[in-house]
């Protein structure tokens, strides 16, 4: 199901070696990646201070866009768990100044409580 999930846009955990490579020079001193999920080639990372969306572009993947969203800019978020027939987990994040949420679909079994806890700690903690 891994490749099939990736083609459907369902997120899966990121390989730690790939994550270190992609975030080299992006994280600041003392910042650590707490959670990361991959959607096809792109991925998103939760640190203790921000959410980083990594958009890998082009055929070779050499062009990369890093969107950094500090937790203080997140106005609300929604985490929807998978159900019996709906196998997807969804994450929606609203950022200050935008009306449309950033939306990510994850596969069943994703640590939604961990995502919720990470966002809540970043925003409220």
PDB file of C-alpha atoms in Angstrom:
ATOM      1  CA  UNK A   1       0.000   0.000   0.000  1.00  0.00           C
ATOM      2  CA  UNK A   2       2.960   2.398   0.429  1.00  0.00           C
ATOM      3  CA  UNK A   3       3.287   3.437  -3.231  1.00  0.00           C
ATOM      4  CA  UNK A   4      -0.492   3.446  -3.666  1.00  0.00           C
ATOM      5  CA  UNK A   5      -0.851   5.684  -0.586  1.00  0.00           C
ATOM      6  CA  UNK A   6       1.792   8.039  -1.961  1.00  0.00           C
ATOM      7  CA  UNK A   7       0.019   8.335  -5.310  1.00  0.00           C
ATOM      8  CA  UNK A   8      -3.235   9.171  -3.563  1.00  0.00           C
ATOM      9  CA  UNK A   9      -1.482  11.866  -1.540  1.00  0.00           C
ATOM     10  CA  UNK A  10      -1.659   9.997   1.741  1.00  0.00           C
ATOM     11  CA  UNK A  11       1.165  10.911   4.057  1.00  0.00           C
ATOM     12  CA  UNK A  12       3.575   8.513   5.636  1.00  0.00           C
ATOM     13  CA  UNK A  13       6.464   8.937   8.041  1.00  0.00           C
ATOM     14  CA  UNK A  14       9.665  10.401   6.630  1.00  0.00           C
ATOM     15  CA  UNK A  15      12.946   8.492   6.614  1.00  0.00           C
ATOM     16  CA  UNK A  16      15.152  10.178   9.290  1.00  0.00           C
ATOM     17  CA  UNK A  17      18.182  10.245   6.949  1.00  0.00           C
ATOM     18  CA  UNK A  18      16.195  11.989   4.211  1.00  0.00           C
ATOM     19  CA  UNK A  19      14.798  14.416   6.775  1.00  0.00           C
ATOM     20  CA  UNK A  20      18.269  15.351   8.068  1.00  0.00           C
ATOM     21  CA  UNK A  21      19.463  15.892   4.496  1.00  0.00           C
ATOM     22  CA  UNK A  22      16.473  18.059   3.519  1.00  0.00           C
ATOM     23  CA  UNK A  23      16.563  20.164   6.698  1.00  0.00           C
ATOM     24  CA  UNK A  24      20.330  20.725   6.718  1.00  0.00           C
ATOM     25  CA  UNK A  25      20.749  24.495   7.055  1.00  0.00           C
ATOM     26  CA  UNK A  26      17.003  25.065   7.533  1.00  0.00           C
ATOM     27  CA  UNK A  27      16.665  24.375  11.257  1.00  0.00           C
ATOM     28  CA  UNK A  28      18.106  26.938  13.650  1.00  0.00           C
ATOM     29  CA  UNK A  29      20.317  26.172  16.659  1.00  0.00           C
ATOM     30  CA  UNK A  30      18.433  24.085  19.194  1.00  0.00           C
ATOM     31  CA  UNK A  31      15.504  23.385  16.858  1.00  0.00           C
ATOM     32  CA  UNK A  32      14.536  19.746  16.378  1.00  0.00           C
ATOM     33  CA  UNK A  33      12.116  17.957  14.096  1.00  0.00           C
ATOM     34  CA  UNK A  34       9.487  16.391  16.379  1.00  0.00           C
ATOM     35  CA  UNK A  35       7.230  14.867  13.718  1.00  0.00           C
ATOM     36  CA  UNK A  36       7.466  14.645   9.926  1.00  0.00           C
ATOM     37  CA  UNK A  37       5.203  13.201   7.244  1.00  0.00           C
ATOM     38  CA  UNK A  38       5.786  12.681   3.539  1.00  0.00           C
ATOM     39  CA  UNK A  39       3.192  13.142   0.787  1.00  0.00           C
ATOM     40  CA  UNK A  40       4.643  11.760  -2.478  1.00  0.00           C
ATOM     41  CA  UNK A  41       7.899  13.810  -2.674  1.00  0.00           C
ATOM     42  CA  UNK A  42       6.832  16.717  -0.462  1.00  0.00           C
ATOM     43  CA  UNK A  43       6.752  16.597   3.301  1.00  0.00           C
ATOM     44  CA  UNK A  44       5.873  18.639   6.337  1.00  0.00           C
ATOM     45  CA  UNK A  45       7.756  18.895   9.591  1.00  0.00           C
ATOM     46  CA  UNK A  46       6.678  19.930  13.083  1.00  0.00           C
ATOM     47  CA  UNK A  47       9.414  21.443  15.239  1.00  0.00           C
ATOM     48  CA  UNK A  48       9.037  22.955  18.692  1.00  0.00           C
ATOM     49  CA  UNK A  49       8.667  26.449  17.118  1.00  0.00           C
ATOM     50  CA  UNK A  50       7.122  26.069  13.675  1.00  0.00           C
ATOM     51  CA  UNK A  51       5.554  23.995  10.952  1.00  0.00           C
ATOM     52  CA  UNK A  52       7.740  23.643   7.856  1.00  0.00           C
ATOM     53  CA  UNK A  53       6.154  22.651   4.531  1.00  0.00           C
ATOM     54  CA  UNK A  54       8.732  21.330   2.059  1.00  0.00           C
ATOM     55  CA  UNK A  55       7.651  21.432  -1.597  1.00  0.00           C
ATOM     56  CA  UNK A  56      10.071  19.531  -3.846  1.00  0.00           C
ATOM     57  CA  UNK A  57       9.724  20.826  -7.401  1.00  0.00           C
ATOM     58  CA  UNK A  58      10.810  19.849 -10.879  1.00  0.00           C
ATOM     59  CA  UNK A  59      11.759  16.541 -12.423  1.00  0.00           C
ATOM     60  CA  UNK A  60      15.066  16.238 -10.584  1.00  0.00           C
ATOM     61  CA  UNK A  61      13.793  17.609  -7.275  1.00  0.00           C
ATOM     62  CA  UNK A  62      16.706  20.025  -7.043  1.00  0.00           C
ATOM     63  CA  UNK A  63      14.387  23.032  -6.643  1.00  0.00           C
ATOM     64  CA  UNK A  64      12.842  23.067  -3.157  1.00  0.00           C
ATOM     65  CA  UNK A  65      10.428  25.550  -1.569  1.00  0.00           C
ATOM     66  CA  UNK A  66      10.420  25.776   2.235  1.00  0.00           C
ATOM     67  CA  UNK A  67       7.338  27.409   3.760  1.00  0.00           C
ATOM     68  CA  UNK A  68       7.866  28.155   7.431  1.00  0.00           C
ATOM     69  CA  UNK A  69       4.794  28.861   9.570  1.00  0.00           C
ATOM     70  CA  UNK A  70       5.458  29.936  13.148  1.00  0.00           C
ATOM     71  CA  UNK A  71       2.932  28.445  15.548  1.00  0.00           C
ATOM     72  CA  UNK A  72       1.888  31.945  16.635  1.00  0.00           C
ATOM     73  CA  UNK A  73       0.573  32.539  13.062  1.00  0.00           C
ATOM     74  CA  UNK A  74      -1.746  29.512  13.237  1.00  0.00           C
ATOM     75  CA  UNK A  75      -5.227  30.700  14.168  1.00  0.00           C
ATOM     76  CA  UNK A  76      -6.871  27.270  14.370  1.00  0.00           C
ATOM     77  CA  UNK A  77      -6.400  23.668  13.318  1.00  0.00           C
ATOM     78  CA  UNK A  78      -8.420  20.524  12.824  1.00  0.00           C
ATOM     79  CA  UNK A  79      -7.306  16.901  13.029  1.00  0.00           C
ATOM     80  CA  UNK A  80      -9.797  14.305  11.804  1.00  0.00           C
ATOM     81  CA  UNK A  81      -9.216  10.641  12.604  1.00  0.00           C
ATOM     82  CA  UNK A  82      -9.866   7.779  10.209  1.00  0.00           C
ATOM     83  CA  UNK A  83     -13.135   5.889  10.473  1.00  0.00           C
ATOM     84  CA  UNK A  84     -14.347   2.425   9.599  1.00  0.00           C
ATOM     85  CA  UNK A  85     -15.035   3.179   5.934  1.00  0.00           C
ATOM     86  CA  UNK A  86     -13.135   6.464   5.585  1.00  0.00           C
ATOM     87  CA  UNK A  87      -9.523   5.349   5.858  1.00  0.00           C
ATOM     88  CA  UNK A  88      -8.011   8.827   5.671  1.00  0.00           C
ATOM     89  CA  UNK A  89      -6.856  11.096   8.442  1.00  0.00           C
ATOM     90  CA  UNK A  90      -6.984  14.805   7.672  1.00  0.00           C
ATOM     91  CA  UNK A  91      -5.072  17.767   9.006  1.00  0.00           C
ATOM     92  CA  UNK A  92      -6.214  21.336   8.350  1.00  0.00           C
ATOM     93  CA  UNK A  93      -4.300  24.395   9.512  1.00  0.00           C
ATOM     94  CA  UNK A  94      -5.555  27.964   9.183  1.00  0.00           C
ATOM     95  CA  UNK A  95      -2.903  30.673   9.048  1.00  0.00           C
ATOM     96  CA  UNK A  96      -3.501  34.288  10.038  1.00  0.00           C
ATOM     97  CA  UNK A  97      -4.466  36.404   7.024  1.00  0.00           C
ATOM     98  CA  UNK A  98      -5.791  33.502   4.933  1.00  0.00           C
ATOM     99  CA  UNK A  99      -9.304  32.095   4.713  1.00  0.00           C
ATOM    100  CA  UNK A 100      -8.406  28.760   3.113  1.00  0.00           C
ATOM    101  CA  UNK A 101      -6.718  26.165   5.316  1.00  0.00           C
ATOM    102  CA  UNK A 102      -3.586  24.242   4.452  1.00  0.00           C
ATOM    103  CA  UNK A 103      -4.899  20.695   4.148  1.00  0.00           C
ATOM    104  CA  UNK A 104      -2.988  17.398   4.266  1.00  0.00           C
ATOM    105  CA  UNK A 105      -4.356  13.865   3.964  1.00  0.00           C
ATOM    106  CA  UNK A 106      -2.621  11.127   5.928  1.00  0.00           C
ATOM    107  CA  UNK A 107      -3.071   7.394   5.931  1.00  0.00           C
ATOM    108  CA  UNK A 108      -4.901   5.454   8.616  1.00  0.00           C
ATOM    109  CA  UNK A 109      -2.672   4.735  11.590  1.00  0.00           C
ATOM    110  CA  UNK A 110      -1.022   8.175  11.552  1.00  0.00           C
ATOM    111  CA  UNK A 111      -0.295   9.509  15.027  1.00  0.00           C
ATOM    112  CA  UNK A 112      -3.073  12.116  14.970  1.00  0.00           C
ATOM    113  CA  UNK A 113      -2.853  12.590  18.716  1.00  0.00           C
ATOM    114  CA  UNK A 114       0.847  13.330  18.342  1.00  0.00           C
ATOM    115  CA  UNK A 115       0.089  15.883  15.607  1.00  0.00           C
ATOM    116  CA  UNK A 116      -2.653  17.448  17.713  1.00  0.00           C
ATOM    117  CA  UNK A 117      -0.413  17.543  20.779  1.00  0.00           C
ATOM    118  CA  UNK A 118       2.493  19.055  18.820  1.00  0.00           C
ATOM    119  CA  UNK A 119       0.290  21.795  17.343  1.00  0.00           C
ATOM    120  CA  UNK A 120      -1.426  22.529  20.656  1.00  0.00           C
ATOM    121  CA  UNK A 121       1.902  22.711  22.482  1.00  0.00           C
ATOM    122  CA  UNK A 122       3.356  24.995  19.819  1.00  0.00           C
ATOM    123  CA  UNK A 123       0.340  27.306  19.796  1.00  0.00           C
ATOM    124  CA  UNK A 124      -0.708  27.318  23.454  1.00  0.00           C
ATOM    125  CA  UNK A 125       2.378  26.130  25.286  1.00  0.00           C
TER     126      UNK A 125
END
